[in-house]
Short mmCIF file of N, CA, C and O in Angstrom, two decimals:
data_model
loop_
_atom_site.label_atom_id
_atom_site.label_comp_id
_atom_site.label_asym_id
_atom_site.label_seq_id
_atom_site.Cartn_x
_atom_site.Cartn_y
_atom_site.Cartn_z
N UNK A 1032 -33.33 -74.59 -17.94
CA UNK A 1032 -33.40 -73.49 -17.01
C UNK A 1032 -32.32 -72.47 -17.35
O UNK A 1032 -31.19 -72.81 -17.66
N UNK A 1033 -32.68 -71.20 -17.31
CA UNK A 1033 -31.74 -70.13 -17.57
C UNK A 1033 -30.58 -70.18 -16.59
O UNK A 1033 -30.77 -70.46 -15.40
N UNK A 1034 -29.36 -69.94 -17.11
CA UNK A 1034 -28.19 -69.80 -16.26
C UNK A 1034 -27.58 -68.43 -16.51
O UNK A 1034 -27.73 -67.84 -17.58
N UNK A 1035 -26.88 -67.95 -15.50
CA UNK A 1035 -26.24 -66.64 -15.56
C UNK A 1035 -24.75 -66.80 -15.28
O UNK A 1035 -24.37 -67.52 -14.36
N UNK A 1036 -23.94 -66.15 -16.08
CA UNK A 1036 -22.50 -66.12 -15.85
C UNK A 1036 -22.17 -64.73 -15.33
O UNK A 1036 -22.50 -63.73 -15.96
N UNK A 1037 -21.53 -64.69 -14.17
CA UNK A 1037 -21.18 -63.43 -13.53
C UNK A 1037 -19.66 -63.35 -13.42
O UNK A 1037 -19.05 -64.15 -12.71
N UNK A 1038 -19.06 -62.43 -14.16
CA UNK A 1038 -17.61 -62.24 -14.13
C UNK A 1038 -17.30 -61.04 -13.26
O UNK A 1038 -17.91 -59.98 -13.42
N UNK A 1039 -16.35 -61.19 -12.36
CA UNK A 1039 -15.87 -60.11 -11.51
C UNK A 1039 -14.37 -60.01 -11.76
O UNK A 1039 -13.63 -60.94 -11.45
N UNK A 1040 -13.94 -58.90 -12.34
CA UNK A 1040 -12.55 -58.82 -12.81
C UNK A 1040 -11.88 -57.49 -12.46
O UNK A 1040 -12.53 -56.49 -12.22
N UNK A 1041 -10.56 -57.56 -12.48
CA UNK A 1041 -9.70 -56.39 -12.42
C UNK A 1041 -8.81 -56.44 -13.65
O UNK A 1041 -8.19 -57.48 -13.93
N UNK A 1042 -8.77 -55.36 -14.40
CA UNK A 1042 -8.01 -55.30 -15.65
C UNK A 1042 -6.62 -54.75 -15.35
O UNK A 1042 -6.49 -53.69 -14.75
N UNK A 1043 -5.58 -55.48 -15.81
CA UNK A 1043 -4.22 -54.99 -15.63
C UNK A 1043 -3.48 -54.80 -16.95
O UNK A 1043 -2.36 -54.30 -16.96
N UNK A 1044 -4.13 -55.16 -18.07
CA UNK A 1044 -3.55 -54.91 -19.40
C UNK A 1044 -4.69 -54.42 -20.29
O UNK A 1044 -5.40 -55.20 -20.93
N UNK A 1045 -4.89 -53.12 -20.31
CA UNK A 1045 -6.04 -52.52 -21.00
C UNK A 1045 -6.04 -52.82 -22.49
O UNK A 1045 -7.08 -53.09 -23.08
N UNK A 1046 -4.88 -52.80 -23.14
CA UNK A 1046 -4.83 -53.03 -24.58
C UNK A 1046 -5.34 -54.43 -24.93
O UNK A 1046 -6.16 -54.59 -25.84
N UNK A 1047 -4.87 -55.44 -24.23
CA UNK A 1047 -5.34 -56.81 -24.51
C UNK A 1047 -6.80 -56.97 -24.14
O UNK A 1047 -7.56 -57.64 -24.85
N UNK A 1048 -7.23 -56.37 -23.05
CA UNK A 1048 -8.63 -56.49 -22.66
C UNK A 1048 -9.54 -55.80 -23.68
O UNK A 1048 -10.58 -56.34 -24.03
N UNK A 1049 -9.14 -54.64 -24.17
CA UNK A 1049 -9.95 -53.96 -25.19
C UNK A 1049 -10.06 -54.78 -26.47
O UNK A 1049 -11.10 -54.77 -27.13
N UNK A 1050 -9.01 -55.50 -26.82
CA UNK A 1050 -9.07 -56.39 -27.99
C UNK A 1050 -10.10 -57.49 -27.76
O UNK A 1050 -10.88 -57.84 -28.65
N UNK A 1051 -10.12 -58.06 -26.57
CA UNK A 1051 -11.11 -59.08 -26.20
C UNK A 1051 -12.53 -58.50 -26.29
O UNK A 1051 -13.42 -59.10 -26.89
N UNK A 1052 -12.73 -57.32 -25.71
CA UNK A 1052 -14.05 -56.69 -25.70
C UNK A 1052 -14.55 -56.44 -27.11
O UNK A 1052 -15.73 -56.65 -27.42
N UNK A 1053 -13.67 -56.04 -28.01
CA UNK A 1053 -14.06 -55.75 -29.39
C UNK A 1053 -14.62 -56.98 -30.11
O UNK A 1053 -15.46 -56.87 -30.99
N UNK A 1054 -14.15 -58.16 -29.74
CA UNK A 1054 -14.58 -59.40 -30.39
C UNK A 1054 -15.67 -60.14 -29.61
O UNK A 1054 -16.27 -61.08 -30.13
N UNK A 1055 -15.94 -59.73 -28.39
CA UNK A 1055 -16.78 -60.49 -27.46
C UNK A 1055 -18.24 -60.62 -27.88
O UNK A 1055 -18.79 -61.72 -27.93
N UNK A 1056 -18.92 -59.49 -28.14
CA UNK A 1056 -20.37 -59.54 -28.37
C UNK A 1056 -20.78 -60.41 -29.55
O UNK A 1056 -21.73 -61.19 -29.42
N UNK A 1057 -20.12 -60.33 -30.71
CA UNK A 1057 -20.54 -61.21 -31.81
C UNK A 1057 -20.41 -62.70 -31.47
O UNK A 1057 -21.27 -63.50 -31.83
N UNK A 1058 -19.36 -63.05 -30.75
CA UNK A 1058 -19.16 -64.46 -30.38
C UNK A 1058 -20.23 -64.89 -29.37
O UNK A 1058 -20.82 -65.96 -29.49
N UNK A 1059 -20.51 -64.03 -28.41
CA UNK A 1059 -21.55 -64.34 -27.42
C UNK A 1059 -22.90 -64.54 -28.12
O UNK A 1059 -23.60 -65.52 -27.86
N UNK A 1060 -23.26 -63.63 -29.00
CA UNK A 1060 -24.56 -63.70 -29.69
C UNK A 1060 -24.68 -64.94 -30.56
O UNK A 1060 -25.75 -65.55 -30.62
N UNK A 1061 -23.60 -65.33 -31.23
CA UNK A 1061 -23.66 -66.52 -32.09
C UNK A 1061 -23.94 -67.79 -31.29
O UNK A 1061 -24.41 -68.78 -31.84
N UNK A 1062 -23.68 -67.75 -30.00
CA UNK A 1062 -23.90 -68.93 -29.16
C UNK A 1062 -25.10 -68.77 -28.24
O UNK A 1062 -25.27 -69.52 -27.29
N UNK A 1063 -25.95 -67.80 -28.55
CA UNK A 1063 -27.20 -67.65 -27.82
C UNK A 1063 -27.08 -66.93 -26.48
O UNK A 1063 -28.05 -66.87 -25.73
N UNK A 1064 -25.92 -66.38 -26.18
CA UNK A 1064 -25.76 -65.65 -24.93
C UNK A 1064 -26.25 -64.23 -25.05
O UNK A 1064 -26.33 -63.67 -26.15
N UNK A 1065 -26.63 -63.65 -23.93
CA UNK A 1065 -27.09 -62.27 -23.89
C UNK A 1065 -26.31 -61.51 -22.82
O UNK A 1065 -26.17 -62.01 -21.69
N UNK A 1066 -25.82 -60.35 -23.17
CA UNK A 1066 -25.15 -59.50 -22.20
C UNK A 1066 -26.22 -58.70 -21.47
O UNK A 1066 -26.97 -57.94 -22.09
N UNK A 1067 -26.30 -58.87 -20.16
CA UNK A 1067 -27.33 -58.20 -19.37
C UNK A 1067 -26.81 -56.96 -18.67
O UNK A 1067 -27.56 -55.99 -18.49
N UNK A 1068 -25.55 -56.98 -18.28
CA UNK A 1068 -24.96 -55.82 -17.59
C UNK A 1068 -23.45 -55.90 -17.70
O UNK A 1068 -22.88 -57.00 -17.70
N UNK A 1069 -22.83 -54.74 -17.78
CA UNK A 1069 -21.38 -54.62 -17.75
C UNK A 1069 -21.08 -53.27 -17.13
O UNK A 1069 -21.44 -52.24 -17.68
N UNK A 1070 -20.45 -53.28 -15.96
CA UNK A 1070 -20.23 -52.04 -15.23
C UNK A 1070 -18.78 -51.98 -14.78
O UNK A 1070 -18.31 -52.85 -14.05
N UNK A 1071 -18.08 -50.94 -15.21
CA UNK A 1071 -16.67 -50.77 -14.87
C UNK A 1071 -16.48 -50.10 -13.52
O UNK A 1071 -15.34 -49.98 -13.06
N UNK A 1072 -17.55 -49.69 -12.90
CA UNK A 1072 -17.42 -49.09 -11.57
C UNK A 1072 -18.72 -49.29 -10.77
O UNK A 1072 -19.40 -48.34 -10.43
N UNK A 1073 -19.04 -50.56 -10.48
CA UNK A 1073 -20.26 -50.80 -9.71
C UNK A 1073 -20.14 -50.25 -8.29
O UNK A 1073 -19.04 -50.18 -7.74
N UNK A 1074 -21.23 -49.85 -7.76
CA UNK A 1074 -21.25 -49.33 -6.39
C UNK A 1074 -21.36 -50.49 -5.41
O UNK A 1074 -22.30 -51.29 -5.48
N UNK A 1075 -20.39 -50.60 -4.53
CA UNK A 1075 -20.42 -51.63 -3.49
C UNK A 1075 -21.34 -51.12 -2.39
O UNK A 1075 -21.09 -50.07 -1.80
N UNK A 1076 -22.40 -51.85 -2.14
CA UNK A 1076 -23.40 -51.43 -1.17
C UNK A 1076 -23.10 -52.00 0.21
O UNK A 1076 -23.38 -51.37 1.23
N UNK A 1077 -22.52 -53.19 0.23
CA UNK A 1077 -22.26 -53.85 1.50
C UNK A 1077 -20.99 -54.67 1.38
O UNK A 1077 -20.78 -55.34 0.38
N UNK A 1078 -20.14 -54.64 2.37
CA UNK A 1078 -18.92 -55.43 2.39
C UNK A 1078 -17.82 -54.80 1.55
O UNK A 1078 -17.90 -53.62 1.16
N UNK A 1079 -16.80 -55.60 1.28
CA UNK A 1079 -15.68 -55.14 0.45
C UNK A 1079 -15.63 -55.99 -0.80
O UNK A 1079 -16.02 -57.16 -0.79
N UNK A 1080 -15.13 -55.41 -1.85
CA UNK A 1080 -15.07 -56.09 -3.15
C UNK A 1080 -13.74 -55.75 -3.78
O UNK A 1080 -13.42 -54.57 -3.96
N UNK A 1081 -12.94 -56.76 -4.15
CA UNK A 1081 -11.58 -56.50 -4.61
C UNK A 1081 -11.43 -56.20 -6.10
O UNK A 1081 -10.31 -56.01 -6.57
N UNK A 1082 -12.50 -56.16 -6.86
CA UNK A 1082 -12.38 -56.02 -8.31
C UNK A 1082 -12.86 -54.65 -8.77
O UNK A 1082 -13.28 -53.82 -7.99
N UNK A 1083 -12.80 -54.43 -10.09
CA UNK A 1083 -13.21 -53.13 -10.61
C UNK A 1083 -14.33 -53.21 -11.64
O UNK A 1083 -14.92 -52.20 -11.98
N UNK A 1084 -14.61 -54.39 -12.15
CA UNK A 1084 -15.63 -54.52 -13.20
C UNK A 1084 -16.43 -55.78 -12.97
O UNK A 1084 -15.92 -56.80 -12.49
N UNK A 1085 -17.70 -55.70 -13.33
CA UNK A 1085 -18.58 -56.86 -13.26
C UNK A 1085 -19.32 -56.98 -14.60
O UNK A 1085 -19.68 -55.98 -15.21
N UNK A 1086 -19.49 -58.23 -15.05
CA UNK A 1086 -20.19 -58.51 -16.30
C UNK A 1086 -21.20 -59.62 -16.02
O UNK A 1086 -20.84 -60.65 -15.43
N UNK A 1087 -22.44 -59.43 -16.44
CA UNK A 1087 -23.50 -60.42 -16.24
C UNK A 1087 -24.06 -60.83 -17.59
O UNK A 1087 -24.47 -59.98 -18.38
N UNK A 1088 -24.05 -62.14 -17.84
CA UNK A 1088 -24.57 -62.70 -19.09
C UNK A 1088 -25.61 -63.76 -18.76
O UNK A 1088 -25.58 -64.34 -17.68
N UNK A 1089 -26.49 -64.04 -19.70
CA UNK A 1089 -27.45 -65.14 -19.51
C UNK A 1089 -27.42 -66.06 -20.72
O UNK A 1089 -27.10 -65.64 -21.84
N UNK A 1090 -27.78 -67.30 -20.45
CA UNK A 1090 -27.89 -68.35 -21.47
C UNK A 1090 -29.16 -69.13 -21.17
O UNK A 1090 -29.55 -69.26 -20.00
N UNK A 1091 -29.78 -69.68 -22.19
CA UNK A 1091 -31.03 -70.43 -21.99
C UNK A 1091 -30.85 -71.63 -21.08
O UNK A 1091 -31.78 -72.03 -20.38
N UNK A 1092 -29.67 -72.22 -21.10
CA UNK A 1092 -29.40 -73.40 -20.27
C UNK A 1092 -27.90 -73.61 -20.12
O UNK A 1092 -27.10 -72.95 -20.80
N UNK A 1093 -27.52 -74.51 -19.25
CA UNK A 1093 -26.11 -74.78 -18.96
C UNK A 1093 -25.38 -75.31 -20.20
O UNK A 1093 -24.22 -74.99 -20.43
N UNK A 1094 -26.06 -76.08 -21.02
CA UNK A 1094 -25.44 -76.63 -22.22
C UNK A 1094 -25.04 -75.52 -23.19
O UNK A 1094 -23.96 -75.58 -23.79
N UNK A 1095 -25.90 -74.51 -23.35
CA UNK A 1095 -25.56 -73.38 -24.22
C UNK A 1095 -24.35 -72.63 -23.68
O UNK A 1095 -23.48 -72.22 -24.45
N UNK A 1096 -24.29 -72.45 -22.37
CA UNK A 1096 -23.11 -71.80 -21.77
C UNK A 1096 -21.86 -72.62 -22.06
O UNK A 1096 -20.83 -72.06 -22.46
N UNK A 1097 -21.93 -73.92 -21.87
CA UNK A 1097 -20.77 -74.78 -22.09
C UNK A 1097 -20.32 -74.75 -23.55
O UNK A 1097 -19.12 -74.71 -23.83
N UNK A 1098 -21.29 -74.78 -24.47
CA UNK A 1098 -20.93 -74.71 -25.90
C UNK A 1098 -20.22 -73.40 -26.22
O UNK A 1098 -19.25 -73.37 -26.98
N UNK A 1099 -20.69 -72.30 -25.65
CA UNK A 1099 -20.05 -71.00 -25.86
C UNK A 1099 -18.66 -70.97 -25.24
O UNK A 1099 -17.68 -70.62 -25.90
N UNK A 1100 -18.57 -71.34 -23.97
CA UNK A 1100 -17.30 -71.18 -23.24
C UNK A 1100 -16.21 -72.12 -23.74
O UNK A 1100 -15.03 -71.83 -23.56
N UNK A 1101 -16.59 -73.20 -24.38
CA UNK A 1101 -15.59 -74.14 -24.89
C UNK A 1101 -15.44 -74.08 -26.41
O UNK A 1101 -14.64 -74.82 -26.98
N UNK A 1102 -16.19 -73.18 -27.06
CA UNK A 1102 -16.12 -73.09 -28.52
C UNK A 1102 -14.74 -72.60 -28.95
O UNK A 1102 -14.11 -71.80 -28.26
N UNK A 1103 -14.25 -73.07 -30.10
CA UNK A 1103 -12.95 -72.60 -30.59
C UNK A 1103 -12.88 -71.09 -30.74
O UNK A 1103 -11.86 -70.48 -30.42
N UNK A 1104 -13.96 -70.45 -31.21
CA UNK A 1104 -13.90 -69.01 -31.40
C UNK A 1104 -13.85 -68.25 -30.08
O UNK A 1104 -13.15 -67.24 -29.95
N UNK A 1105 -14.55 -68.74 -29.04
CA UNK A 1105 -14.44 -68.07 -27.76
C UNK A 1105 -13.09 -68.36 -27.10
O UNK A 1105 -12.46 -67.47 -26.52
N UNK A 1106 -12.62 -69.58 -27.20
CA UNK A 1106 -11.31 -69.91 -26.61
C UNK A 1106 -10.23 -69.04 -27.23
O UNK A 1106 -9.31 -68.60 -26.54
N UNK A 1107 -10.35 -68.74 -28.52
CA UNK A 1107 -9.36 -67.90 -29.20
C UNK A 1107 -9.34 -66.49 -28.61
O UNK A 1107 -8.28 -65.97 -28.27
N UNK A 1108 -10.50 -65.85 -28.48
CA UNK A 1108 -10.51 -64.48 -27.96
C UNK A 1108 -10.27 -64.44 -26.46
O UNK A 1108 -9.76 -63.45 -25.94
N UNK A 1109 -10.64 -65.49 -25.74
CA UNK A 1109 -10.50 -65.47 -24.28
C UNK A 1109 -9.05 -65.47 -23.83
O UNK A 1109 -8.77 -65.13 -22.68
N UNK A 1110 -8.13 -65.80 -24.71
CA UNK A 1110 -6.71 -65.72 -24.35
C UNK A 1110 -6.34 -64.31 -23.92
O UNK A 1110 -5.57 -64.12 -22.98
N UNK A 1111 -6.89 -63.32 -24.62
CA UNK A 1111 -6.62 -61.93 -24.24
C UNK A 1111 -7.23 -61.60 -22.88
O UNK A 1111 -6.59 -60.94 -22.06
N UNK A 1112 -8.44 -62.04 -22.64
CA UNK A 1112 -9.07 -61.77 -21.33
C UNK A 1112 -8.28 -62.42 -20.21
O UNK A 1112 -8.00 -61.81 -19.17
N UNK A 1113 -7.91 -63.68 -20.41
CA UNK A 1113 -7.17 -64.40 -19.37
C UNK A 1113 -5.82 -63.74 -19.08
O UNK A 1113 -5.40 -63.68 -17.92
N UNK A 1114 -5.15 -63.23 -20.10
CA UNK A 1114 -3.86 -62.58 -19.92
C UNK A 1114 -4.00 -61.17 -19.34
O UNK A 1114 -3.08 -60.68 -18.69
N UNK A 1115 -5.13 -60.52 -19.56
CA UNK A 1115 -5.29 -59.11 -19.22
C UNK A 1115 -6.00 -58.85 -17.91
O UNK A 1115 -6.04 -57.71 -17.44
N UNK A 1116 -6.58 -59.89 -17.29
CA UNK A 1116 -7.40 -59.68 -16.09
C UNK A 1116 -7.09 -60.69 -15.01
O UNK A 1116 -6.53 -61.76 -15.26
N UNK A 1117 -7.51 -60.34 -13.81
CA UNK A 1117 -7.57 -61.27 -12.68
C UNK A 1117 -9.01 -61.25 -12.22
O UNK A 1117 -9.67 -60.20 -12.26
N UNK A 1118 -9.50 -62.39 -11.77
CA UNK A 1118 -10.87 -62.39 -11.27
C UNK A 1118 -11.48 -63.76 -11.25
O UNK A 1118 -10.77 -64.78 -11.31
N UNK A 1119 -12.78 -63.77 -11.15
CA UNK A 1119 -13.54 -65.01 -11.09
C UNK A 1119 -14.73 -64.92 -12.04
O UNK A 1119 -15.20 -63.83 -12.37
N UNK A 1120 -15.20 -66.09 -12.47
CA UNK A 1120 -16.45 -66.20 -13.22
C UNK A 1120 -17.30 -67.22 -12.48
O UNK A 1120 -16.83 -68.34 -12.23
N UNK A 1121 -18.50 -66.84 -12.15
CA UNK A 1121 -19.43 -67.71 -11.44
C UNK A 1121 -20.56 -68.09 -12.39
O UNK A 1121 -21.03 -67.25 -13.16
N UNK A 1122 -21.00 -69.34 -12.33
CA UNK A 1122 -22.15 -69.78 -13.11
C UNK A 1122 -23.30 -70.03 -12.14
O UNK A 1122 -23.17 -70.83 -11.20
N UNK A 1123 -24.40 -69.32 -12.35
CA UNK A 1123 -25.54 -69.37 -11.44
C UNK A 1123 -26.75 -69.95 -12.13
O UNK A 1123 -27.07 -69.57 -13.25
N UNK A 1124 -27.45 -70.85 -11.44
CA UNK A 1124 -28.72 -71.35 -11.96
C UNK A 1124 -29.79 -70.31 -11.71
O UNK A 1124 -29.84 -69.69 -10.63
N UNK A 1125 -30.65 -70.12 -12.71
CA UNK A 1125 -31.80 -69.24 -12.51
C UNK A 1125 -32.75 -69.85 -11.50
O UNK A 1125 -32.65 -71.03 -11.15
N UNK A 1126 -33.67 -69.04 -11.05
CA UNK A 1126 -34.63 -69.53 -10.07
C UNK A 1126 -35.63 -70.45 -10.78
O UNK A 1126 -36.24 -70.08 -11.77
N UNK A 1127 -35.72 -71.66 -10.29
CA UNK A 1127 -36.61 -72.64 -10.88
C UNK A 1127 -37.51 -73.24 -9.83
O UNK A 1127 -37.83 -72.61 -8.82
N UNK A 1128 -37.84 -74.46 -10.03
CA UNK A 1128 -38.76 -75.16 -9.15
C UNK A 1128 -38.17 -75.42 -7.77
O UNK A 1128 -38.90 -75.73 -6.85
N UNK A 1129 -36.86 -75.32 -7.63
CA UNK A 1129 -36.21 -75.65 -6.37
C UNK A 1129 -36.16 -74.48 -5.39
O UNK A 1129 -35.62 -74.59 -4.32
N UNK A 1130 -36.75 -73.33 -5.75
CA UNK A 1130 -36.67 -72.17 -4.86
C UNK A 1130 -37.68 -72.31 -3.74
O UNK A 1130 -38.81 -72.73 -3.99
N UNK A 1131 -37.39 -72.01 -2.52
CA UNK A 1131 -36.07 -71.61 -2.03
C UNK A 1131 -35.19 -72.82 -1.77
O UNK A 1131 -35.68 -73.89 -1.42
N UNK A 1132 -33.89 -72.61 -1.96
CA UNK A 1132 -32.93 -73.71 -1.76
C UNK A 1132 -32.50 -73.76 -0.32
O UNK A 1132 -32.48 -72.82 0.39
#
């Protein structure tokens, strides 16, 4: 089942974050991930939101996400993201046979 990774972040070190971004797409693609959306100023429609950027990725399944997120090449570049941002990453299951939950 398709899974989606949703990152909600605030950048506090632009130089390190830009270095991460420059290396991100090739590493994501090598592990079967797809970048679906990346917005540095999403419009909040309802409620309050403490971050400034959102990134949405998809993977064919949870195992592919785990292989990507724990791969040595992603762990290497993610040091810059971890040092340069505050936020959360959520892993969401796609809609499958269990809908509605």
